[in-house]
Short mmCIF file of C-alpha atoms and ligand atoms in Angstrom, two decimals:
data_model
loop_
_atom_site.label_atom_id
_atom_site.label_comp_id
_atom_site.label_asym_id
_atom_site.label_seq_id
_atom_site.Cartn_x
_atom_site.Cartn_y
_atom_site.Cartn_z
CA UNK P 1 79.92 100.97 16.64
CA UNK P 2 82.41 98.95 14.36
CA UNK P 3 84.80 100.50 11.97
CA UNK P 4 84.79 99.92 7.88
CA UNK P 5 87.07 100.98 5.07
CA UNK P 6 86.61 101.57 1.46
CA UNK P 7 88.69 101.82 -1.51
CA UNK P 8 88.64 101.64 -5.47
CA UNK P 9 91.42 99.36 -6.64
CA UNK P 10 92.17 98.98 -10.38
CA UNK P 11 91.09 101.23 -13.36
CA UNK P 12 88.99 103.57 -12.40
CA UNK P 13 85.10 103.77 -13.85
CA UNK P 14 82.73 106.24 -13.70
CA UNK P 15 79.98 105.17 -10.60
CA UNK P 16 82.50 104.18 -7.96
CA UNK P 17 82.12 108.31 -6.64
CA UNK P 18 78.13 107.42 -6.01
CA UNK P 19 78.97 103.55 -4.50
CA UNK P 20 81.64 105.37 -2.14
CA UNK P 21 79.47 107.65 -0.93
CA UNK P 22 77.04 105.55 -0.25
CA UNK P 23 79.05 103.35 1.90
CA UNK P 24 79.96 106.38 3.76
CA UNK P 25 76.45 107.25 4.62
CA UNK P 26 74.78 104.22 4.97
CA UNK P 27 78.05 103.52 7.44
CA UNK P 28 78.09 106.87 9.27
CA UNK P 29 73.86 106.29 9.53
CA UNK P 30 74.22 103.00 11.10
CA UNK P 31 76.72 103.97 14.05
CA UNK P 32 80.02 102.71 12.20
CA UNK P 33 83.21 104.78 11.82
CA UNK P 34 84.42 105.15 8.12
CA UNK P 35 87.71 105.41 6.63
CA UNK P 36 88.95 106.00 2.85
CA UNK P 37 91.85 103.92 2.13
CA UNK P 38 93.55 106.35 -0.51
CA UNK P 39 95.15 105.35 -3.80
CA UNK P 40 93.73 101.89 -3.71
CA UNK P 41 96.15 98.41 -2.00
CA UNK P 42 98.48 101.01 -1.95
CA UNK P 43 97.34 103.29 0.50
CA UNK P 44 96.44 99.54 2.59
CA UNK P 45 99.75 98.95 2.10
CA UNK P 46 101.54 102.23 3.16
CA UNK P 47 99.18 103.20 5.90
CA UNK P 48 99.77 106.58 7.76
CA UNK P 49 97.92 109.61 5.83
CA UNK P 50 96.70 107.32 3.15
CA UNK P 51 94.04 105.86 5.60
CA UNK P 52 91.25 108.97 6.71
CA UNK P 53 88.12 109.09 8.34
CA UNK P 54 85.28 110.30 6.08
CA UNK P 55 82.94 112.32 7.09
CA UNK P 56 78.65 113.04 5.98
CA UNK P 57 80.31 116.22 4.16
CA UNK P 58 83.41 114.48 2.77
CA UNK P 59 80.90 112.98 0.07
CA UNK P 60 79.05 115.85 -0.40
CA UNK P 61 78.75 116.30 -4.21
CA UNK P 62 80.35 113.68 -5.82
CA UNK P 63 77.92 111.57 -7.37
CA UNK P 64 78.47 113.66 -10.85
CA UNK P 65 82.12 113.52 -10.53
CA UNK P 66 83.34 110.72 -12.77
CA UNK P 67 87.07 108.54 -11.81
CA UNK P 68 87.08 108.07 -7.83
CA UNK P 69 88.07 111.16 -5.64
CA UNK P 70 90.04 108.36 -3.21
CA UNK P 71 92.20 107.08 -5.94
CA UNK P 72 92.79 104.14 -7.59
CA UNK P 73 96.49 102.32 -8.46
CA UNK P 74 97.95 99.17 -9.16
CA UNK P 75 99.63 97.53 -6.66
CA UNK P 76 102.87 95.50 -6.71
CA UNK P 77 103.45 95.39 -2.69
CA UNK P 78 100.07 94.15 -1.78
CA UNK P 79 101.22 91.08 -4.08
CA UNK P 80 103.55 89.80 -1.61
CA UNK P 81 103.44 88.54 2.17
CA UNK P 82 105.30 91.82 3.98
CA UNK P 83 103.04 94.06 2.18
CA UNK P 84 100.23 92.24 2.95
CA UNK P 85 101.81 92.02 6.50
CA UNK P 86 102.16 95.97 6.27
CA UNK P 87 98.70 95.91 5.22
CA UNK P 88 96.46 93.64 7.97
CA UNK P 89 98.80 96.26 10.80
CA UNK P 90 97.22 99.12 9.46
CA UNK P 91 93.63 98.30 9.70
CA UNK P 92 94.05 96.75 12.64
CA UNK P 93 95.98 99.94 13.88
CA UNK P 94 92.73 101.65 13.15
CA UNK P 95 90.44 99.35 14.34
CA UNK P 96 88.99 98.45 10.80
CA UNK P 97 87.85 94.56 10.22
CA UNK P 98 85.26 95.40 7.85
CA UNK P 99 86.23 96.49 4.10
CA UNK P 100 84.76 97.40 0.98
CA UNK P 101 86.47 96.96 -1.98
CA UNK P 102 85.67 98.71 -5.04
CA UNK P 103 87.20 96.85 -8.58
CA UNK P 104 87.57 94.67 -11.14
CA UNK P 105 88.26 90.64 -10.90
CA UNK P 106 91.72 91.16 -10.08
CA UNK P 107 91.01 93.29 -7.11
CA UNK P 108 88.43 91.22 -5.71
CA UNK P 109 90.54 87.95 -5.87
CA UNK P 110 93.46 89.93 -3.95
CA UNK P 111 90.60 91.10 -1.31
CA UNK P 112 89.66 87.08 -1.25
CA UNK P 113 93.14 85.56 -0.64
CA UNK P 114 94.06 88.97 1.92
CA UNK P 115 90.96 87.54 3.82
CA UNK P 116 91.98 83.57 3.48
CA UNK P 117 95.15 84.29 5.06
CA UNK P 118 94.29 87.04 7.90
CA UNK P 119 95.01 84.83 10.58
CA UNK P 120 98.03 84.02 9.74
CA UNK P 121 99.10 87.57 9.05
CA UNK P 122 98.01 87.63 12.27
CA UNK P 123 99.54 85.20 14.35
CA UNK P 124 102.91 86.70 12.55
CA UNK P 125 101.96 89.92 13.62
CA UNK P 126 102.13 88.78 17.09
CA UNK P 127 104.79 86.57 17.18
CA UNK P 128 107.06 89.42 15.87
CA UNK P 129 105.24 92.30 18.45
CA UNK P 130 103.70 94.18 15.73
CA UNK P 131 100.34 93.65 17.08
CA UNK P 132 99.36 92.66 20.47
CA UNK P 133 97.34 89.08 21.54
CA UNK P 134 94.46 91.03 22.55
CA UNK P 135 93.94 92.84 19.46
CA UNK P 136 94.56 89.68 17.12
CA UNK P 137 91.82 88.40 19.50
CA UNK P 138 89.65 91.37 18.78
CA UNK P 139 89.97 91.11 15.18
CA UNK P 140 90.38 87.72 14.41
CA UNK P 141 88.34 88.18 11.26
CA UNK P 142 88.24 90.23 8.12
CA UNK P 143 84.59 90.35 6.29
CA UNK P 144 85.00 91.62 2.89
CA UNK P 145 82.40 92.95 0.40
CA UNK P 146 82.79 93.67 -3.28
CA UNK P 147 81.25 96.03 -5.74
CA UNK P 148 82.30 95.37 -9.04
CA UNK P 149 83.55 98.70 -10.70
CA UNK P 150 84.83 98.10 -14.40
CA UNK P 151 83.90 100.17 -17.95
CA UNK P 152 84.91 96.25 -19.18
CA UNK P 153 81.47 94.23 -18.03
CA UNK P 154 83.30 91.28 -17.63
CA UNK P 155 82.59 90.06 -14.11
CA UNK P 156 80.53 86.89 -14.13
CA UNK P 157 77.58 87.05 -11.39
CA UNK P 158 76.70 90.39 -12.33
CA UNK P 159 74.32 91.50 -14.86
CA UNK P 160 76.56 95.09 -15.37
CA UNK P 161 79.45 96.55 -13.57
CA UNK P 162 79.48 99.57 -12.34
CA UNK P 163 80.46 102.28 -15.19
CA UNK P 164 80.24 100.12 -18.14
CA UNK P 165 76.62 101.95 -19.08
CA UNK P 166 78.75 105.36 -19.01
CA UNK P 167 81.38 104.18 -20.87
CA UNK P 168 78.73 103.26 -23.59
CA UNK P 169 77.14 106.67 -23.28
CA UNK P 170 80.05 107.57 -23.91
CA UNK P 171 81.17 104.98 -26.90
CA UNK P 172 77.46 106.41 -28.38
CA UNK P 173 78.09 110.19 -28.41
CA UNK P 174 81.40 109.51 -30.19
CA UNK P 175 80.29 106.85 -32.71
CA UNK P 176 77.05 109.75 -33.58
CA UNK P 177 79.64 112.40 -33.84
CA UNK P 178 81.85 110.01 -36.57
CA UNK P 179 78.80 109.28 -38.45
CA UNK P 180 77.98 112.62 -39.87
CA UNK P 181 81.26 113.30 -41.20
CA UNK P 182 81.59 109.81 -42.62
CA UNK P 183 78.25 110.03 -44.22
CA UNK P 184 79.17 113.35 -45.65
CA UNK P 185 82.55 112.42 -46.91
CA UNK P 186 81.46 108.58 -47.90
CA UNK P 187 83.81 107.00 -45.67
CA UNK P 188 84.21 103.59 -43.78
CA UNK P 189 85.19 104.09 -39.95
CA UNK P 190 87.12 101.65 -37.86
CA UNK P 191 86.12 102.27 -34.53
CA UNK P 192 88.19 100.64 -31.69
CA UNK P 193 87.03 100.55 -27.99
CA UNK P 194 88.24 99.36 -24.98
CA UNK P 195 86.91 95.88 -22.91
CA UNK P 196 90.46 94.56 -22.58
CA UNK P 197 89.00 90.44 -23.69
CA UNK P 198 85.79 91.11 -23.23
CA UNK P 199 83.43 92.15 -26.17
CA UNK P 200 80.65 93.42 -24.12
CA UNK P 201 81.43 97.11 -25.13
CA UNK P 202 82.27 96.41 -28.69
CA UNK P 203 78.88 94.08 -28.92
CA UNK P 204 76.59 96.72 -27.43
CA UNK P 205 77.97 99.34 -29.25
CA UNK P 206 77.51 97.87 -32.78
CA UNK P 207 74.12 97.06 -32.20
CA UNK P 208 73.25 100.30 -31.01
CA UNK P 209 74.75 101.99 -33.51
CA UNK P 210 73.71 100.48 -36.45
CA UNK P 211 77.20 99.47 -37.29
CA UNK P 212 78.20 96.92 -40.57
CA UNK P 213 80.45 94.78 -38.46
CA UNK P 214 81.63 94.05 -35.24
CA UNK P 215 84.88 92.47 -33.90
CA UNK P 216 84.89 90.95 -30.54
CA UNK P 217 87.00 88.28 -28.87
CA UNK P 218 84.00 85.97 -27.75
CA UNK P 219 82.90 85.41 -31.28
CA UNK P 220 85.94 85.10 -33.75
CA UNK P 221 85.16 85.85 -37.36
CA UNK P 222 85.66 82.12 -39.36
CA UNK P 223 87.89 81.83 -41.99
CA UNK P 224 87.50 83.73 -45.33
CA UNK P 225 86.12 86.28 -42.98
CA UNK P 226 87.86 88.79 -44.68
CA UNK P 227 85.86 88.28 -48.30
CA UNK P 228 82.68 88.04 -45.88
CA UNK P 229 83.46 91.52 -44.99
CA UNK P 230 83.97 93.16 -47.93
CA UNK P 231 81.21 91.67 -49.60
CA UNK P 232 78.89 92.76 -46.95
CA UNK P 233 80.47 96.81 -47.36
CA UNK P 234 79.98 96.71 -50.73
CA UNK P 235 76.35 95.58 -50.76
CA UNK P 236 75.50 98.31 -48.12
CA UNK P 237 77.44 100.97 -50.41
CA UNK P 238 75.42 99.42 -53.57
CA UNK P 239 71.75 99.69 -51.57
CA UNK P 240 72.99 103.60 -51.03
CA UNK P 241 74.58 103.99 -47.61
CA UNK P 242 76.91 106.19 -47.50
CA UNK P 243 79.07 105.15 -44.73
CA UNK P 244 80.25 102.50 -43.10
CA UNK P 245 81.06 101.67 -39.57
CA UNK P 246 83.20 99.03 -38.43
CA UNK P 247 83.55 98.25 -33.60
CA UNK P 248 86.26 96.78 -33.08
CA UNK P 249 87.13 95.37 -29.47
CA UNK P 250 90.76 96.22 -28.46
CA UNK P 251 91.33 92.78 -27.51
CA UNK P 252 89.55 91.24 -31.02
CA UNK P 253 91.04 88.04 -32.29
CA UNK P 254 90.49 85.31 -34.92
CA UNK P 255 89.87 81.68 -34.36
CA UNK P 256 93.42 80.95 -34.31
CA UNK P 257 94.01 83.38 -31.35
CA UNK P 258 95.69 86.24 -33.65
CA UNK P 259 94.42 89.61 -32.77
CA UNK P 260 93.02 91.49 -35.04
CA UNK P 261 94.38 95.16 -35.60
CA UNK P 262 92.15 97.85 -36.48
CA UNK P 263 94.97 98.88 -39.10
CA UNK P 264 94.86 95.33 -40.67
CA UNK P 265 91.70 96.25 -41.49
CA UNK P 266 92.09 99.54 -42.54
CA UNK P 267 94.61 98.33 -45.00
CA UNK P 268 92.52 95.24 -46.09
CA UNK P 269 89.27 97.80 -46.90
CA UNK P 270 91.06 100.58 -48.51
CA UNK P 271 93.42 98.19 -50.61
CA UNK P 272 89.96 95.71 -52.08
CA UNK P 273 87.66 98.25 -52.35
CA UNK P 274 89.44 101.80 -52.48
CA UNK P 275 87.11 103.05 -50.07
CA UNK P 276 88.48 106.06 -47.65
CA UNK P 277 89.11 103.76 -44.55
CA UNK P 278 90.18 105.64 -40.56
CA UNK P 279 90.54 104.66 -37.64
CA UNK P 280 89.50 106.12 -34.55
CA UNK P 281 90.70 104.95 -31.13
CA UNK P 282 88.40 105.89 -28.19
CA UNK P 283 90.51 105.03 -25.46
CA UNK P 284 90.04 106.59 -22.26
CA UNK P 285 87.57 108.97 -22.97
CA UNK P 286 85.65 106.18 -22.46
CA UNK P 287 86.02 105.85 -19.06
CA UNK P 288 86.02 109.72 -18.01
CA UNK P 289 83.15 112.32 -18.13
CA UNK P 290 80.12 111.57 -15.20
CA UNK P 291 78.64 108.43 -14.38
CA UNK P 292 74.70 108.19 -16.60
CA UNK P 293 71.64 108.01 -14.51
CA UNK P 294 72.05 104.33 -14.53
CA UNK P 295 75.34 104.03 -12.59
CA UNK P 296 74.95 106.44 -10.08
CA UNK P 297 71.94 104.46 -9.37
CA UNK P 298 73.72 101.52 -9.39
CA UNK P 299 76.91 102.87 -7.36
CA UNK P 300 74.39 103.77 -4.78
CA UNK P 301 72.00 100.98 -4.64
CA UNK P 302 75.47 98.09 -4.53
CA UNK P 303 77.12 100.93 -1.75
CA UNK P 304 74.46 100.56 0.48
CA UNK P 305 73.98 96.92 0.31
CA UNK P 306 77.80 96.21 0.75
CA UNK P 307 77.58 98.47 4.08
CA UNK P 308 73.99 96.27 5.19
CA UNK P 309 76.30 92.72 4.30
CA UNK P 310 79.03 93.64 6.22
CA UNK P 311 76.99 94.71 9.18
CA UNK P 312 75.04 90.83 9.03
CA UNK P 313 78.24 89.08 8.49
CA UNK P 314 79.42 86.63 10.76
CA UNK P 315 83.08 85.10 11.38
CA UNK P 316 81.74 81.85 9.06
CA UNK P 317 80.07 83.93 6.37
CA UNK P 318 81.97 83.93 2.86
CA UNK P 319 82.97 87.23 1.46
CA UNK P 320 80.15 88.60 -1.40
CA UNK P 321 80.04 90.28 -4.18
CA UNK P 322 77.10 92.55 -4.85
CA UNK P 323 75.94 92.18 -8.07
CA UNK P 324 72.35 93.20 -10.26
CA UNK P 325 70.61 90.59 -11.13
CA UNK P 326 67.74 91.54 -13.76
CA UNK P 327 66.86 94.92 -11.58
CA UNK P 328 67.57 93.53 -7.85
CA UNK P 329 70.75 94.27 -5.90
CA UNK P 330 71.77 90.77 -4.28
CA UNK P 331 74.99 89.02 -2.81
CA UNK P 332 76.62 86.34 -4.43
CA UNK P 333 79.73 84.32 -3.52
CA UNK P 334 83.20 86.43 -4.62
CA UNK P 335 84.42 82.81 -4.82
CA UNK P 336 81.99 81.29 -7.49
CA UNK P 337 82.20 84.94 -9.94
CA UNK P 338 85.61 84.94 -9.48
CA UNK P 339 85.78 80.91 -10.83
CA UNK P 340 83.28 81.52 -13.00
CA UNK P 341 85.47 84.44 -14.60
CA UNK P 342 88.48 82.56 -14.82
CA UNK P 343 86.58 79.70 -16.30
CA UNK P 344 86.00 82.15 -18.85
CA UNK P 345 89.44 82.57 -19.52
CA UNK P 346 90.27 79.09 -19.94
CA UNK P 347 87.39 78.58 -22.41
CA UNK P 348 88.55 81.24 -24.50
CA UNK P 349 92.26 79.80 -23.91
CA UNK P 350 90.90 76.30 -25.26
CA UNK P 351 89.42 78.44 -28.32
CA UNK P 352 85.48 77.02 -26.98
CA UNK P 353 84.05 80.24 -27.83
CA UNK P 354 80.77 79.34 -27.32
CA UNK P 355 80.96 78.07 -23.76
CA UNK P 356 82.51 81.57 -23.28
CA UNK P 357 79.88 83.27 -24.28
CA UNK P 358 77.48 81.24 -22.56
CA UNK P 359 79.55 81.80 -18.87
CA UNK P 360 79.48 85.42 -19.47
CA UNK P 361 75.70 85.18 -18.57
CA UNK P 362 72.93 87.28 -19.46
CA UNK P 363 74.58 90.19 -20.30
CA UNK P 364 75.91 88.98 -23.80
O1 F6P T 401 89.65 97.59 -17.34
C1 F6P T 401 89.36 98.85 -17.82
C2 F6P T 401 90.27 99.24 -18.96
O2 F6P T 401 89.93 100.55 -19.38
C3 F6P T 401 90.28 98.27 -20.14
O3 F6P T 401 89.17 98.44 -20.98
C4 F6P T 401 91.60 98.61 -20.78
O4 F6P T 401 92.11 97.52 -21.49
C5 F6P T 401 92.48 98.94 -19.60
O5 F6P T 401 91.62 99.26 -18.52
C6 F6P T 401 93.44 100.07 -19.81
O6 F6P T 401 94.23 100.17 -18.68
P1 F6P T 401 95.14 101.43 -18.34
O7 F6P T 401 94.23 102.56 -17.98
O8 F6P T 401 95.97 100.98 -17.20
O9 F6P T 401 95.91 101.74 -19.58
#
């Protein structure tokens, strides 16, 4: 049987335990030998007792476990050519050609260009006697698949990303726990969460919370936003709520690219209408605790495709990306999602918010 490798590269989200697992079993079931690559391009990178063979009983258990029990780290070596050289002697040192890699958009564009430029990693390989001919021969190809694992759901091509339902479940349990003593002490709440510049989580959030306002890069308030806002407080206070809830995305910003600071707002609120204004900062309690129903589901269903993908892939096939679409598991180019995300980026750049929103797909 053929060899695979898996590993969770980036910040860590809560699902990647059940996609790992997964790949192990569906692996081990159809006659492959698997290996964890610890501690994410790192372990690639450093080889030796970062690279293990996982067993049936290795993933025994960890589907409630939230984070990833094979690491995950940011990698500066795997950015340049030795450690990628370092890295493509390793797996072939083990036999591996087939990888999974388990991350957000800038892992899966490092997995892209480590696969674009395997044979000439390997033909260096040989030239300096790191590797021998036959072996280059052997492996002449890398197949990649990607699972998208990211609290953020900002991947274009997939409807959600693995862990960004927890993180909401999350984001919920908090926001219902703020509400009872803000009601009770009439108070307006500025709560910030995380989506680096996306506004998924911030979006969702206010709307399933019954929130006032929401701040979100995608859709920048206009100008004079800030009377808007305390117009629209006031009338809610006036009609006899007795709190007030304000998401803010951590990476909100107006039209003219300024972010916006939850304690700008504080400060605006408390100073124009006197009202008892906090801030609370989720941070990364939103991406611990165990993954919901939903994305150990999903961790499972996108592990066992990956392992199926890699096992039909041929030396001409293009690396995929498993993504949901609506409720199927399917395989899209890495290539297109990871254009499509950075055509995000540029459209937010180029302040066409709209167009942004519209490339984020179906999710927003
Ligand atoms: O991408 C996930 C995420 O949690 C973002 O929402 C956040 O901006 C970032 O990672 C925080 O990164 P770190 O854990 O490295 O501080």
């Amino acid at each position: 049987g053929c060899s695979l490798a898996v590993f969770t590269s980036g910040g860590d989200a809560q699902g990647m335990n059940p996609a790992v697992r997964a790949i192990v079993r569906m692996g081990i079931y159809l006659g492959c030998t698997v290996y964890f690559i610890h501690e994410g391009y790192q372990g690639l990178v450093d080889g030796g007792h970062s690279i293990r063979q996982a067993t049936w009983a290795s993933v025994s258990g960890i589907s409630e476990d939230g984070g990833t029990i094979i690491g995950s780290a940011r990698c500066k070596d795997f950015r340049e050519r030795p450690g990628r050289l370092r890295a493509a002697k390793n797996l072939i040192e083990h036999g591996i050609n087939n990888i999974v890699c388990i991350g957000g958009d800038g892992s899966l564009t490092g997995a892209n260009l480590f696969r674009e430029e395997w044979s000439s990693l390997l033909k260096e390989l040989v030239e300096t006697n790191q590797v021998k001919q036959e072996d280059a021969e052997t492996y002449s190809y890398l197949n990649i698949v990607g699972l998208v694992g990211s609290i953020d759901n900002d991947f274009c091509g997939t409807d959600m990303t693995i862990g960004a339902d927890s993180a909401l479940h999350r984001i919920m349990e908090a926001i219902d726990c703020i509400a009872t003593t803000a009601t009770s002490h009439q108070r307006c709440f500025i709560l910030e969460v995380m989506g680096r510049h996306c506004g998924y989580l911030a979006l969702v959030t206010a709307l399933g919370s019954d929130a006032d306002w929401v701040f979100m890069p995608e859709a920048p308030p206009e100008p004079g936003w800030e009377d808007q806002l305390c117009n629209k407080l006031k009338n809610t206070r006036e009609t006899g709520q007795r709190l007030n809830i304000i998401v803010l995305a951590e990476g909100a910003i107006d039209c003219e690219h300024r972010p916006i600071k939850s304690d700008d707002v504080r400060e605006l609120i408390s100073k124009r209408l006197k009202y008892d204004t906090r801030i609370t900062i989720l941070g990364h309690v939103q991406r611990g605790g165990c993954p919901s129903a939903f994305d150990r589901l999903l961790g499972t269903r996108m592990g066992a495709e990956a392992v199926l993908a890699l096992m039909e892939a041929t030396p001409t096939s293009k690396p995929v990306v498993i993504a949901l679409s609506g409720n199927q598991t399917v395989r899209v180019p890495l290539m297109r999602c990871v254009e499509k995300t950075l055509a995000v980026a540029q459209a937010m750049q180029a302040k066409r918010f709209k167009e942004a929103q519209e490339l984020r797909g179906r999710s927003f």
